[in-house]
XYZ file of C-alpha atoms in Angstrom:
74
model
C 130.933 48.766 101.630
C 131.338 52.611 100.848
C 133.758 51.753 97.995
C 131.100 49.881 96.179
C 128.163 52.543 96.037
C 129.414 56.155 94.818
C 128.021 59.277 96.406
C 124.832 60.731 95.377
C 125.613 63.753 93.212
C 124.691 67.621 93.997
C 122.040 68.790 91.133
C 123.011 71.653 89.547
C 122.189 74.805 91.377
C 119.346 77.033 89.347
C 120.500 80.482 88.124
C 119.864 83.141 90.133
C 117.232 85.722 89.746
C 117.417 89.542 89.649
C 115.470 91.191 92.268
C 111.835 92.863 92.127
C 111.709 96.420 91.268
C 110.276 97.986 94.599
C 107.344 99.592 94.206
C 107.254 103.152 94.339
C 107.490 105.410 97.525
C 105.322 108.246 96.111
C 102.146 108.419 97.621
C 98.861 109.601 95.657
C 97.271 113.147 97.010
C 94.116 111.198 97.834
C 96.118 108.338 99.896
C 97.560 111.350 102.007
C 94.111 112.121 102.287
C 92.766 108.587 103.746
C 95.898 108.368 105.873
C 94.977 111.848 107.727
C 91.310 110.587 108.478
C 92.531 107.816 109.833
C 95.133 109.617 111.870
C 92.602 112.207 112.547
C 89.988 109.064 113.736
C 92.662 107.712 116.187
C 93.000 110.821 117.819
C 89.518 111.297 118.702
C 88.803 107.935 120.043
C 92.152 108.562 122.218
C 90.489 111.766 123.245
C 87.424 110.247 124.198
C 88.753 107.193 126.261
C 90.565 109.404 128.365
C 87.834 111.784 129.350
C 86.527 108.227 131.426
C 89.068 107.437 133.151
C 88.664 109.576 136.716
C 91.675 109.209 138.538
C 95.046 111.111 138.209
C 98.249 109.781 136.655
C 99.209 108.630 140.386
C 96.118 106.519 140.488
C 93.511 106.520 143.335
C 94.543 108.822 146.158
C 91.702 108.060 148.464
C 92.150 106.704 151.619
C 91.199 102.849 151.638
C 88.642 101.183 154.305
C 90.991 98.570 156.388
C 88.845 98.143 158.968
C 86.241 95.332 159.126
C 83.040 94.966 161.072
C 82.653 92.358 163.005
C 79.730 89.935 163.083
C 78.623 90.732 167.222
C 78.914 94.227 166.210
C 81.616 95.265 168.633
């Protein structure tokens, strides 16, 4: 049956296009500007989440209550 029906045929590939010039890496004096607020903004709120946190780096050093009372109250 093959030798009756012919392949279907590739279309022709498009030409390819040159790439995009890439935009341009210099950055405007009043970008630098934004971009340092925003750094600057970061930093505080950092600054201020840690001051809540109250235990050390090691985490809660106190000593934890293990013992239960009992309900008779012996």
């Amino acid at each position: 049956m093959s030798a009756i029906f012919s392949p279907p045929k590739m279309p022709a590939l498009p030409p390819v296009q040159p790439l995009p010039t890439p935009p341009s890496t210099e950055v405007s004096q009043e970008e630098k500007d934004r971009i340092a607020a925003e750094q600057a903004s970061i930093e505080r709120k950092r600054k201020g989440r840690k001051s809540t946190i109250l235990t050390g780096p090691l985490g809660d050093m106190d000593e934890a209550e293990t013992e239960k009372k009992t309900l008779l109250g012996a």
